[in-house]
């Protein structure tokens, strides 16, 4: 959302920040204020993004999904399942 607001390339910003990251809150978003949408329904290009993130194996992460904790974490589990499809492609 910040990259959209400031008209920055998200992939470039991510590549520049990842060498300094210890922990990520991984989320999808739409525009400048659509935070925490269901993973895969927002503006993030996940194949490219996940490849960059997984190159830094020492960085931990947690998915961020709006109301993801409801129904015993159904939104979080769905996000992890979504991301796992890219693991063999990373």
PDB file of C-alpha atoms in Angstrom, residues 4-34:
ATOM      1  CA  UNK A   4       1.197   2.300  -4.343  1.00  0.00           C
ATOM      2  CA  UNK A   5       0.771   5.554  -2.432  1.00  0.00           C
ATOM      3  CA  UNK A   6       4.304   6.763  -3.196  1.00  0.00           C
ATOM      4  CA  UNK A   7       4.341   5.271  -6.711  1.00  0.00           C
ATOM      5  CA  UNK A   8       7.278   2.995  -5.912  1.00  0.00           C
ATOM      6  CA  UNK A   9       7.873  -0.372  -7.517  1.00  0.00           C
ATOM      7  CA  UNK A  10       6.962  -2.945  -4.866  1.00  0.00           C
ATOM      8  CA  UNK A  11       9.352  -5.590  -6.196  1.00  0.00           C
ATOM      9  CA  UNK A  12      12.284  -3.143  -6.161  1.00  0.00           C
ATOM     10  CA  UNK A  13      11.420  -1.985  -2.635  1.00  0.00           C
ATOM     11  CA  UNK A  14      11.109  -5.573  -1.415  1.00  0.00           C
ATOM     12  CA  UNK A  15      14.470  -6.545  -2.921  1.00  0.00           C
ATOM     13  CA  UNK A  16      16.097  -3.545  -1.237  1.00  0.00           C
ATOM     14  CA  UNK A  17      14.610  -4.282   2.189  1.00  0.00           C
ATOM     15  CA  UNK A  18      14.906  -8.065   2.418  1.00  0.00           C
ATOM     16  CA  UNK A  19      18.627  -8.164   3.265  1.00  0.00           C
ATOM     17  CA  UNK A  20      17.778  -6.284   6.501  1.00  0.00           C
ATOM     18  CA  UNK A  21      14.610  -8.163   7.495  1.00  0.00           C
ATOM     19  CA  UNK A  22      14.387 -10.639  10.380  1.00  0.00           C
ATOM     20  CA  UNK A  23      10.589 -11.076  10.420  1.00  0.00           C
ATOM     21  CA  UNK A  24       7.816 -10.303   7.941  1.00  0.00           C
ATOM     22  CA  UNK A  25       4.084  -9.842   8.262  1.00  0.00           C
ATOM     23  CA  UNK A  26       3.071 -11.136   4.825  1.00  0.00           C
ATOM     24  CA  UNK A  27      -0.177  -9.756   3.445  1.00  0.00           C
ATOM     25  CA  UNK A  28      -2.028  -8.960   0.265  1.00  0.00           C
ATOM     26  CA  UNK A  29      -3.645  -5.582  -0.300  1.00  0.00           C
ATOM     27  CA  UNK A  30      -5.615  -3.565  -2.826  1.00  0.00           C
ATOM     28  CA  UNK A  31      -4.727   0.020  -3.649  1.00  0.00           C
ATOM     29  CA  UNK A  32      -3.706   2.322  -0.804  1.00  0.00           C
ATOM     30  CA  UNK A  33      -6.151   1.213   1.911  1.00  0.00           C
ATOM     31  CA  UNK A  34      -7.349  -2.338   1.176  1.00  0.00           C
TER      32      UNK A  34
END
